[in-house]
Coordinates of C-alpha atoms in Angstrom, one line a residue:
X4 CA -14.8 106.8 53.4
X5 CA -15.9 107.4 49.8
X6 CA -13.9 104.4 48.7
X7 CA -15.8 102.2 51.2
X8 CA -19.1 103.6 50.1
X9 CA -18.2 103.0 46.5
X10 CA -17.1 99.4 47.3
X11 CA -20.4 98.7 49.1
X12 CA -22.4 100.1 46.1
X13 CA -20.3 98.1 43.7
X14 CA -20.8 94.9 45.8
X15 CA -24.6 95.5 45.9
X16 CA -24.6 96.1 42.2
X17 CA -22.8 92.9 41.5
X18 CA -25.2 90.9 43.7
X19 CA -28.2 92.5 42.0
X20 CA -26.7 91.9 38.6
X21 CA -26.0 88.3 39.5
X22 CA -29.6 87.8 40.7
X23 CA -31.0 89.3 37.5
X24 CA -28.8 87.1 35.4
X25 CA -29.9 84.0 37.3
X26 CA -33.5 85.0 37.1
X27 CA -33.2 85.6 33.4
X28 CA -31.5 82.2 32.9
X29 CA -34.2 80.5 34.9
X30 CA -37.0 82.2 33.0
X31 CA -35.3 81.3 29.7
X32 CA -34.9 77.7 30.8
X33 CA -38.5 77.5 31.9
X34 CA -39.6 78.8 28.5
X35 CA -38.0 75.8 26.9
X36 CA -39.7 73.3 29.2
X37 CA -42.4 71.6 27.2
X38 CA -44.0 68.2 26.9
X39 CA -45.6 66.8 23.8
X40 CA -48.3 64.2 24.1
X41 CA -50.8 62.5 21.9
X42 CA -54.5 62.1 22.6
X43 CA -56.8 59.4 21.1
X44 CA -60.6 59.3 20.6
X45 CA -62.5 56.4 19.0
X46 CA -66.1 55.7 18.1
X47 CA -68.0 52.7 16.6
X48 CA -70.9 53.8 14.5
X49 CA -73.3 52.3 12.0
X50 CA -72.9 53.3 8.4
X51 CA -75.6 55.8 7.3
X52 CA -75.3 55.3 3.5
X53 CA -74.9 52.3 1.3
X54 CA -74.2 52.0 -2.4
X55 CA -75.1 48.5 -3.7
X56 CA -74.2 47.3 -7.2
X57 CA -76.0 44.3 -8.5
X58 CA -74.7 42.8 -11.8
X59 CA -76.3 40.2 -14.0
X60 CA -75.8 39.0 -17.6
X61 CA -77.2 37.0 -20.5
X62 CA -75.3 34.8 -23.0
X63 CA -76.4 33.7 -26.5
X64 CA -76.3 34.3 -30.2
X65 CA -79.4 36.3 -30.9
X66 CA -79.1 39.9 -29.8
X67 CA -82.8 40.9 -29.8
X68 CA -83.6 37.9 -27.6
X69 CA -80.7 38.7 -25.3
X70 CA -81.9 42.3 -24.9
X71 CA -85.4 41.1 -24.1
X72 CA -84.1 38.6 -21.5
X73 CA -81.8 41.1 -19.9
X74 CA -84.7 43.6 -19.7
X75 CA -86.8 41.0 -18.0
X76 CA -84.0 40.2 -15.5
X77 CA -83.6 43.9 -14.8
X78 CA -87.3 44.3 -14.1
X79 CA -87.3 41.4 -11.7
X80 CA -84.4 42.8 -9.8
X81 CA -86.1 46.2 -9.5
X82 CA -89.3 44.6 -8.3
X83 CA -87.3 42.6 -5.7
X84 CA -85.7 45.8 -4.5
X85 CA -89.0 47.7 -4.3
X86 CA -90.6 44.8 -2.4
X87 CA -87.8 45.2 0.2
X88 CA -88.4 48.9 0.8
X89 CA -86.1 50.5 -1.8
X90 CA -87.7 53.3 -3.8
X91 CA -87.5 53.9 -7.5
X92 CA -85.5 57.1 -7.1
X93 CA -82.8 55.1 -5.2
X94 CA -82.3 52.7 -8.1
X95 CA -80.1 53.4 -11.1
X96 CA -80.1 51.0 -14.1
X97 CA -76.9 51.2 -16.2
X98 CA -77.3 50.6 -20.0
X99 CA -76.4 47.1 -21.0
X100 CA -73.0 46.4 -22.5
X101 CA -72.4 43.8 -25.2
X102 CA -69.3 41.7 -25.5
X103 CA -68.9 40.1 -28.9
X104 CA -66.5 37.1 -28.4
X105 CA -65.9 36.8 -32.2
X106 CA -64.6 40.4 -32.4
X107 CA -61.6 39.4 -30.4
X108 CA -59.1 38.0 -32.9
X109 CA -56.8 36.7 -30.1
X110 CA -59.4 34.6 -28.4
X111 CA -60.3 31.1 -29.2
X112 CA -64.1 31.0 -29.1
X113 CA -65.0 27.4 -28.4
X114 CA -68.3 28.4 -26.7
X115 CA -71.8 27.7 -27.9
X116 CA -72.6 31.4 -27.8
X117 CA -71.2 34.6 -29.4
X118 CA -72.6 37.5 -27.2
X119 CA -72.5 38.3 -23.5
X120 CA -74.8 41.2 -22.4
X121 CA -74.0 42.7 -19.0
X122 CA -76.0 45.1 -16.9
X123 CA -75.7 46.6 -13.4
X124 CA -78.3 48.1 -11.1
X125 CA -77.0 50.4 -8.4
X126 CA -78.8 51.2 -5.2
X127 CA -77.8 54.4 -3.4
X128 CA -79.7 55.0 -0.2
X129 CA -79.5 55.8 3.5
X130 CA -81.7 52.8 4.3
X131 CA -78.8 50.6 5.4
X132 CA -80.8 48.2 7.4
X133 CA -83.3 47.5 4.6
X134 CA -80.4 46.9 2.1
X135 CA -78.8 44.5 4.6
X136 CA -82.0 42.5 4.8
X137 CA -82.4 42.5 1.0
X138 CA -78.8 41.2 0.6
X139 CA -79.7 38.2 2.7
X140 CA -82.8 37.5 0.6
X141 CA -80.9 37.5 -2.8
X142 CA -81.7 33.8 -3.1
X143 CA -85.3 34.7 -3.9
X144 CA -84.0 36.0 -7.3
X145 CA -82.7 32.6 -8.1
X146 CA -86.2 31.2 -7.8
X147 CA -87.2 33.7 -10.5
X148 CA -84.4 32.6 -12.8
X149 CA -82.2 35.6 -12.1
X150 CA -78.5 34.7 -11.4
X151 CA -76.6 37.5 -9.7
X152 CA -73.0 37.7 -11.2
X153 CA -71.8 40.4 -8.7
X154 CA -73.2 41.9 -5.5
X155 CA -71.0 44.6 -4.0
X156 CA -72.3 46.8 -1.2
X157 CA -70.1 49.8 -0.2
X158 CA -70.9 51.4 3.2
X159 CA -70.1 55.0 4.3
X160 CA -70.6 57.2 7.3
X161 CA -71.5 60.5 5.8
X162 CA -72.4 62.2 9.2
X163 CA -68.7 62.1 10.0
X164 CA -68.3 65.9 9.9
X165 CA -70.8 66.3 12.8
X166 CA -68.7 64.0 14.9
X167 CA -65.4 65.8 14.4
X168 CA -65.7 68.6 17.0
X169 CA -66.8 66.2 19.8
X170 CA -64.0 63.7 19.0
X171 CA -61.4 66.4 18.8
X172 CA -62.5 67.7 22.2
X173 CA -62.2 64.2 23.7
X174 CA -58.8 63.6 22.1
X175 CA -57.4 66.9 23.5
X176 CA -58.8 66.0 27.0
X177 CA -57.1 62.6 26.8
X178 CA -53.9 64.3 25.8
X179 CA -54.2 66.7 28.8
X180 CA -54.6 63.7 31.1
X181 CA -51.3 62.2 29.8
X182 CA -49.6 65.6 30.1
X183 CA -50.8 66.0 33.7
X184 CA -49.4 62.6 34.6
X185 CA -46.0 63.6 33.1
X186 CA -46.0 67.0 34.9
X187 CA -46.7 65.3 38.3
X188 CA -43.9 62.7 37.7
X189 CA -41.5 65.6 36.9
X190 CA -42.6 67.7 39.9
X191 CA -43.9 70.4 37.6
X192 CA -47.2 72.1 36.9
X193 CA -48.9 71.9 33.5
X194 CA -49.0 75.2 31.7
X195 CA -50.9 76.5 28.7
X196 CA -51.1 74.8 25.3
X197 CA -48.1 75.7 23.2
X198 CA -49.1 74.1 20.0
X199 CA -51.8 71.7 18.9
X200 CA -52.3 69.7 15.8
X201 CA -55.8 69.3 14.3
X202 CA -55.4 65.6 14.3
X203 CA -55.9 63.0 11.5
X204 CA -59.2 61.3 11.3
X205 CA -59.6 57.7 10.0
X206 CA -62.7 55.8 9.1
X207 CA -62.3 52.0 8.7
X208 CA -64.5 48.9 8.8
X209 CA -64.6 47.5 12.3
X210 CA -63.9 44.0 10.8
X211 CA -64.3 42.0 7.6
X212 CA -67.6 40.5 8.5
X213 CA -69.5 43.7 9.4
X214 CA -68.5 46.4 6.9
X215 CA -71.6 48.4 7.9
X216 CA -70.0 49.1 11.3
X217 CA -67.4 51.8 11.0
X218 CA -64.6 52.6 13.4
X219 CA -63.8 56.3 13.7
X220 CA -60.4 57.3 15.1
X221 CA -58.5 60.5 15.6
X222 CA -55.1 61.2 17.1
X223 CA -54.1 64.7 18.0
X224 CA -50.7 66.0 19.1
X225 CA -50.5 68.7 21.8
X226 CA -47.5 70.5 23.3
X227 CA -47.9 72.0 26.8
X228 CA -45.5 74.3 28.6
X229 CA -44.3 73.1 32.1
X230 CA -44.1 75.4 35.1
X231 CA -42.4 75.0 38.4

């Protein structure tokens, strides 16, 4: 009788042990069930800062006269900018630089002048629209005898930091939508976030013709656990 009882207890123990082992294996397997997805968020925004460099020069043989002429040109450019809404504090005039062509022993100076004086005015402002309008009016300077040798506006979106939390939230939501679709397709339920990357932000020009329109983009990578 004791042997029968011991056999029954042993059998029950084996069944319970088997169930525990199976449960442990299932739980271990479930812990390894994950899905990694990417979420994207994009925005198109107008630049809120512009740095505009305007270069001009004078060529000749008499340095005092050249300095006087370049000063007159600089004054005309500054007046043009002010007339178009740019303030004095937003304009920086770089000191003129002189290039003496005869000082270069390797060059063959066949020109009718010896010196070239260059100067650059730089506008740094958040008045992007006003600068864009002034850029289209540059021909007015030609009427005043001022030839622009280089005009190079650089646009930025400095409010980018304020957009980061909102865009990150949207990217994670989009990642979750993709993960939900995957979970449904695999007859699973989406669990908690296992890992999440901060995401890499990019700011680029929307196209070559409108550098003052910026395209913001962030892609984040999120790993979710999957439950039965």
